[in-house]
Amino acid sequence: QQPVQSPQAVILREGEDAVINCSSSKALYSVHWYRQKHGEAPVFLMILLKGGEQKGHEKISASFNEKKQQSSLYLTASQLSYSGTYFCGTEPSYDKVIFGPGTSLSVIP
Amino acid sequence: NAGVTQTPKFQVLKTGQSMTLQCAQDMNHEYMSWYRQDPGMGLRLIHYSVGAGITDQGEVPNGYNVSRSTTEDFPLRLLSAAPSQTSVYFCASSYGTGDEQYFGPGTRLTVT
């Protein structure tokens, strides 16, 4: 029941855009997005809830297609600080979050 | 607020030994979870709790026990350590469903 993420890895130059996708085979209550830098704990970016509500940082953009159980995270005008591993987490029920394998993002000058 | 705290930060065990990883939060969160992180595998859910006295199994519960006697604490017990349990363990908490999870700093465990 682990969600699928794509791509597995991406390399960007500063200023370029990227999209990270997440999909699940189960009906979802919500989708979470977190970023983790090497050696650190994951940090919250955004939650997208069934019904359209979103919670998170204003500079982060994401979408949630409830019918297809798919979510996408949009990173625009990338900065060096965007580098890290991005995880999507899905809530198939009202009690736990299951994370995907992650997408490694590297931003180079 | 200290947030989510985990102890120890590092631990080396021998095969067959038992130990408890501690997790505590001071945010009055109802939901708490334990994850393990292995290279290329992401964060895999071990056990979780939706409140004091209530726990349930996640994706990879074998070899681990949990209990939740208070809202603040959620310890993870390794019954008989195996090399396959070498990993980084993260504890996380949240107010409830659909809310941000706050992660602890992690415990790096090596089993030899």
mmCIF file of C-alpha atoms in Angstrom:
data_model
loop_
_atom_site.group_PDB
_atom_site.id
_atom_site.type_symbol
_atom_site.label_atom_id
_atom_site.label_comp_id
_atom_site.label_asym_id
_atom_site.label_seq_id
_atom_site.Cartn_x
_atom_site.Cartn_y
_atom_site.Cartn_z
ATOM 1 C CA GLN A 1 0.000 0.000 0.000
ATOM 2 C CA GLN A 2 3.073 2.249 -0.225
ATOM 3 C CA PRO A 3 2.432 5.105 -2.670
ATOM 4 C CA VAL A 4 4.471 5.322 -5.870
ATOM 5 C CA GLN A 5 6.629 8.377 -6.533
ATOM 6 C CA SER A 6 8.152 9.595 -9.775
ATOM 7 C CA PRO A 7 10.741 10.432 -10.789
ATOM 8 C CA GLN A 8 13.158 8.624 -8.487
ATOM 9 C CA ALA A 9 15.732 11.352 -8.921
ATOM 10 C CA VAL A 10 16.051 14.666 -10.710
ATOM 11 C CA ILE A 11 18.837 17.183 -11.217
ATOM 12 C CA LEU A 12 17.992 20.820 -11.840
ATOM 13 C CA ARG A 13 19.902 23.975 -12.495
ATOM 14 C CA GLU A 14 19.026 26.949 -10.343
ATOM 15 C CA GLY A 15 15.910 28.658 -11.652
ATOM 16 C CA GLU A 16 14.485 25.585 -13.377
ATOM 17 C CA ASP A 17 11.148 23.996 -12.515
ATOM 18 C CA ALA A 18 10.310 20.449 -11.470
ATOM 19 C CA VAL A 19 7.244 18.328 -10.796
ATOM 20 C CA ILE A 20 7.211 15.365 -8.421
ATOM 21 C CA ASN A 21 4.325 12.926 -8.690
ATOM 22 C CA CYS A 22 2.706 10.607 -6.163
ATOM 23 C CA SER A 23 0.017 8.006 -6.745
ATOM 24 C CA SER A 24 -1.822 5.453 -4.664
ATOM 25 C CA SER A 25 -3.984 2.447 -5.426
ATOM 26 C CA LYS A 26 -6.204 3.227 -2.432
ATOM 27 C CA ALA A 27 -8.799 5.926 -1.891
ATOM 28 C CA LEU A 28 -7.171 8.685 0.112
ATOM 29 C CA TYR A 29 -8.254 11.068 2.824
ATOM 30 C CA SER A 30 -5.196 13.265 2.356
ATOM 31 C CA VAL A 31 -1.725 13.545 0.833
ATOM 32 C CA HIS A 32 1.267 14.931 2.745
ATOM 33 C CA TRP A 33 4.524 16.304 1.338
ATOM 34 C CA TYR A 34 7.796 16.474 3.312
ATOM 35 C CA ARG A 35 11.394 17.330 2.460
ATOM 36 C CA GLN A 36 14.402 15.729 4.113
ATOM 37 C CA LYS A 37 17.975 16.925 3.940
ATOM 38 C CA HIS A 38 20.820 14.501 4.481
ATOM 39 C CA GLY A 39 21.227 13.516 8.126
ATOM 40 C CA GLU A 40 18.146 15.444 9.247
ATOM 41 C CA ALA A 41 14.532 14.678 10.053
ATOM 42 C CA PRO A 42 11.778 15.202 7.455
ATOM 43 C CA VAL A 43 10.242 18.658 7.438
ATOM 44 C CA PHE A 44 6.613 19.413 6.615
ATOM 45 C CA LEU A 45 5.782 21.164 3.341
ATOM 46 C CA MET A 46 2.078 20.712 2.643
ATOM 47 C CA ILE A 47 -1.062 18.656 3.216
ATOM 48 C CA LEU A 48 -3.824 18.340 0.640
ATOM 49 C CA LEU A 49 -7.136 17.100 1.986
ATOM 50 C CA LYS A 50 -10.046 15.401 0.320
ATOM 51 C CA GLY A 51 -12.520 18.110 -0.516
ATOM 52 C CA GLY A 52 -9.924 20.673 -1.548
ATOM 53 C CA GLU A 53 -8.524 22.081 1.683
ATOM 54 C CA GLN A 54 -4.784 22.683 1.757
ATOM 55 C CA LYS A 55 -2.461 23.354 4.680
ATOM 56 C CA GLY A 56 1.122 24.377 4.325
ATOM 57 C CA HIS A 57 3.704 26.857 3.190
ATOM 58 C CA GLU A 58 2.554 29.578 0.840
ATOM 59 C CA LYS A 59 5.551 29.209 -1.447
ATOM 60 C CA ILE A 60 4.831 25.548 -2.107
ATOM 61 C CA SER A 61 2.357 24.526 -4.787
ATOM 62 C CA ALA A 62 0.704 21.138 -5.103
ATOM 63 C CA SER A 63 -2.394 19.464 -6.468
ATOM 64 C CA PHE A 64 -4.531 16.459 -5.471
ATOM 65 C CA ASN A 65 -6.710 14.579 -7.920
ATOM 66 C CA GLU A 66 -9.105 12.716 -5.627
ATOM 67 C CA LYS A 67 -10.626 10.618 -8.421
ATOM 68 C CA LYS A 68 -7.256 9.304 -9.585
ATOM 69 C CA GLN A 69 -5.616 9.255 -6.102
ATOM 70 C CA GLN A 70 -2.746 11.255 -7.513
ATOM 71 C CA SER A 71 -0.859 14.281 -6.239
ATOM 72 C CA SER A 72 1.841 16.465 -7.726
ATOM 73 C CA LEU A 73 4.296 18.848 -6.062
ATOM 74 C CA TYR A 74 5.393 21.814 -8.156
ATOM 75 C CA LEU A 75 8.785 23.372 -7.511
ATOM 76 C CA THR A 76 9.257 26.566 -9.496
ATOM 77 C CA ALA A 77 12.316 28.766 -9.909
ATOM 78 C CA SER A 78 14.358 26.247 -7.928
ATOM 79 C CA GLN A 79 16.985 27.387 -5.447
ATOM 80 C CA LEU A 80 19.997 25.530 -4.057
ATOM 81 C CA SER A 81 18.099 25.165 -0.774
ATOM 82 C CA TYR A 82 15.458 23.025 -2.506
ATOM 83 C CA SER A 83 17.910 20.108 -2.691
ATOM 84 C CA GLY A 84 16.935 17.079 -0.667
ATOM 85 C CA THR A 85 14.672 14.051 -0.753
ATOM 86 C CA TYR A 86 10.953 14.664 -1.148
ATOM 87 C CA PHE A 87 8.489 12.231 0.342
ATOM 88 C CA CYS A 88 4.796 11.994 -0.255
ATOM 89 C CA GLY A 89 2.714 10.449 2.502
ATOM 90 C CA THR A 90 -0.789 9.149 2.008
ATOM 91 C CA GLU A 91 -3.611 8.697 4.485
ATOM 92 C CA PRO A 92 -5.800 5.841 3.272
ATOM 93 C CA SER A 93 -7.628 5.861 6.602
ATOM 94 C CA TYR A 94 -8.110 8.343 9.391
ATOM 95 C CA ASP A 95 -5.247 7.196 11.546
ATOM 96 C CA LYS A 96 -1.898 6.701 9.806
ATOM 97 C CA VAL A 97 0.397 8.123 7.135
ATOM 98 C CA ILE A 98 2.194 5.780 4.711
ATOM 99 C CA PHE A 99 5.187 7.255 2.903
ATOM 100 C CA GLY A 100 6.532 6.627 -0.573
ATOM 101 C CA PRO A 101 10.173 5.765 -1.345
ATOM 102 C CA GLY A 102 11.122 9.386 -1.990
ATOM 103 C CA THR A 103 12.399 11.523 -4.876
ATOM 104 C CA SER A 104 15.944 12.814 -4.700
ATOM 105 C CA LEU A 105 16.232 16.397 -5.962
ATOM 106 C CA SER A 106 19.575 18.065 -6.596
ATOM 107 C CA VAL A 107 19.810 21.717 -7.570
ATOM 108 C CA ILE A 108 23.127 22.797 -9.039
ATOM 109 C CA PRO A 109 24.418 26.319 -9.742
ATOM 110 C CA ASN B 1 8.351 23.589 23.629
ATOM 111 C CA ALA B 2 10.937 20.869 23.095
ATOM 112 C CA GLY B 3 8.770 19.327 20.355
ATOM 113 C CA VAL B 4 9.479 15.634 19.719
ATOM 114 C CA THR B 5 12.496 14.216 21.511
ATOM 115 C CA GLN B 6 14.140 10.853 20.945
ATOM 116 C CA THR B 7 16.780 9.029 22.958
ATOM 117 C CA PRO B 8 19.351 7.730 22.403
ATOM 118 C CA LYS B 9 20.730 9.403 19.267
ATOM 119 C CA PHE B 10 23.026 6.487 18.502
ATOM 120 C CA GLN B 11 23.017 2.877 19.672
ATOM 121 C CA VAL B 12 24.993 -0.255 18.875
ATOM 122 C CA LEU B 13 23.492 -3.595 19.860
ATOM 123 C CA LYS B 14 24.581 -7.174 19.516
ATOM 124 C CA THR B 15 22.288 -9.703 17.906
ATOM 125 C CA GLY B 16 19.758 -10.973 20.413
ATOM 126 C CA GLN B 17 19.915 -8.006 22.764
ATOM 127 C CA SER B 18 16.789 -6.043 23.594
ATOM 128 C CA MET B 19 16.348 -2.333 24.076
ATOM 129 C CA THR B 20 13.814 0.477 24.153
ATOM 130 C CA LEU B 21 13.903 3.578 21.979
ATOM 131 C CA GLN B 22 12.316 6.487 23.779
ATOM 132 C CA CYS B 23 10.039 9.093 22.198
ATOM 133 C CA ALA B 24 8.310 11.958 23.953
ATOM 134 C CA GLN B 25 6.362 15.020 22.804
ATOM 135 C CA ASP B 26 5.161 18.055 24.749
ATOM 136 C CA MET B 27 2.592 19.363 22.266
ATOM 137 C CA ASN B 28 -0.372 17.367 23.584
ATOM 138 C CA HIS B 29 -0.617 15.490 20.287
ATOM 139 C CA GLU B 30 -2.951 12.519 20.150
ATOM 140 C CA TYR B 31 -1.346 10.767 17.180
ATOM 141 C CA MET B 32 2.147 9.283 17.397
ATOM 142 C CA SER B 33 4.032 6.999 14.995
ATOM 143 C CA TRP B 34 7.298 5.145 14.622
ATOM 144 C CA TYR B 35 9.044 4.890 11.242
ATOM 145 C CA ARG B 36 12.250 3.256 10.132
ATOM 146 C CA GLN B 37 14.295 4.603 7.266
ATOM 147 C CA ASP B 38 16.561 2.479 5.133
ATOM 148 C CA PRO B 39 18.375 3.612 1.968
ATOM 149 C CA GLY B 40 16.045 3.557 -1.045
ATOM 150 C CA MET B 41 13.069 2.411 1.039
ATOM 151 C CA GLY B 42 11.725 5.698 2.277
ATOM 152 C CA LEU B 43 10.015 5.891 5.655
ATOM 153 C CA ARG B 44 8.211 2.702 6.604
ATOM 154 C CA LEU B 45 5.596 2.727 9.347
ATOM 155 C CA ILE B 46 6.282 0.317 12.213
ATOM 156 C CA HIS B 47 3.536 1.072 14.770
ATOM 157 C CA TYR B 48 1.229 3.969 15.452
ATOM 158 C CA SER B 49 -1.137 5.246 18.128
ATOM 159 C CA VAL B 50 -4.209 7.482 17.964
ATOM 160 C CA GLY B 51 -4.305 8.119 21.693
ATOM 161 C CA ALA B 52 -3.256 6.846 25.096
ATOM 162 C CA GLY B 53 -4.006 3.157 25.434
ATOM 163 C CA ILE B 54 -4.527 2.636 21.674
ATOM 164 C CA THR B 55 -1.862 1.215 19.371
ATOM 165 C CA ASP B 56 -1.890 -0.560 16.024
ATOM 166 C CA GLN B 57 0.516 -2.176 13.594
ATOM 167 C CA GLY B 58 1.923 -0.439 10.561
ATOM 168 C CA GLU B 59 3.701 -1.829 7.490
ATOM 169 C CA VAL B 60 6.661 -3.517 9.214
ATOM 170 C CA PRO B 61 5.724 -4.383 12.838
ATOM 171 C CA ASN B 62 7.529 -7.714 13.259
ATOM 172 C CA GLY B 63 10.207 -7.668 15.943
ATOM 173 C CA TYR B 64 8.896 -4.504 17.595
ATOM 174 C CA ASN B 65 6.482 -3.758 20.427
ATOM 175 C CA VAL B 66 4.928 -0.482 21.527
ATOM 176 C CA SER B 67 2.734 0.811 24.316
ATOM 177 C CA ARG B 68 1.092 4.188 24.964
ATOM 178 C CA SER B 69 0.343 4.650 28.633
ATOM 179 C CA THR B 70 0.439 8.466 28.474
ATOM 180 C CA THR B 71 -0.254 11.061 25.782
ATOM 181 C CA GLU B 72 3.362 12.253 25.929
ATOM 182 C CA ASP B 73 5.344 9.026 25.588
ATOM 183 C CA PHE B 74 5.487 6.341 22.915
ATOM 184 C CA PRO B 75 8.425 3.935 23.465
ATOM 185 C CA LEU B 76 9.478 1.370 20.856
ATOM 186 C CA ARG B 77 10.849 -1.936 22.113
ATOM 187 C CA LEU B 78 13.110 -4.250 20.155
ATOM 188 C CA LEU B 79 12.559 -7.695 21.594
ATOM 189 C CA SER B 80 15.587 -9.551 20.195
ATOM 190 C CA ALA B 81 17.698 -7.379 17.919
ATOM 191 C CA ALA B 82 18.667 -8.654 14.477
ATOM 192 C CA PRO B 83 21.063 -7.166 11.880
ATOM 193 C CA SER B 84 18.021 -6.514 9.657
ATOM 194 C CA GLN B 85 16.892 -3.948 12.233
ATOM 195 C CA THR B 86 19.909 -1.760 11.557
ATOM 196 C CA SER B 87 18.267 1.496 10.508
ATOM 197 C CA VAL B 88 17.446 5.073 11.417
ATOM 198 C CA TYR B 89 14.293 5.278 13.531
ATOM 199 C CA PHE B 90 12.063 8.346 13.557
ATOM 200 C CA CYS B 91 9.223 9.111 15.908
ATOM 201 C CA ALA B 92 6.524 11.537 14.748
ATOM 202 C CA SER B 93 3.460 13.143 16.299
ATOM 203 C CA SER B 94 0.459 15.181 15.142
ATOM 204 C CA TYR B 95 -2.777 16.605 16.527
ATOM 205 C CA GLY B 96 -4.822 14.210 14.447
ATOM 206 C CA THR B 97 -5.890 13.112 11.018
ATOM 207 C CA GLY B 98 -4.909 15.476 8.235
ATOM 208 C CA ASP B 99 -2.480 17.433 10.373
ATOM 209 C CA GLU B 100 1.237 18.115 10.033
ATOM 210 C CA GLN B 101 3.513 15.464 11.492
ATOM 211 C CA TYR B 102 6.378 16.690 13.658
ATOM 212 C CA PHE B 103 9.405 14.424 13.516
ATOM 213 C CA GLY B 104 11.987 13.778 16.197
ATOM 214 C CA PRO B 105 15.713 13.953 15.349
ATOM 215 C CA GLY B 106 15.999 10.195 14.912
ATOM 216 C CA THR B 107 17.909 7.315 16.484
ATOM 217 C CA ARG B 108 20.617 5.606 14.454
ATOM 218 C CA LEU B 109 20.699 1.937 15.439
ATOM 219 C CA THR B 110 23.328 -0.591 14.407
ATOM 220 C CA VAL B 111 22.931 -4.281 15.190
ATOM 221 C CA THR B 112 26.070 -6.399 14.829
#
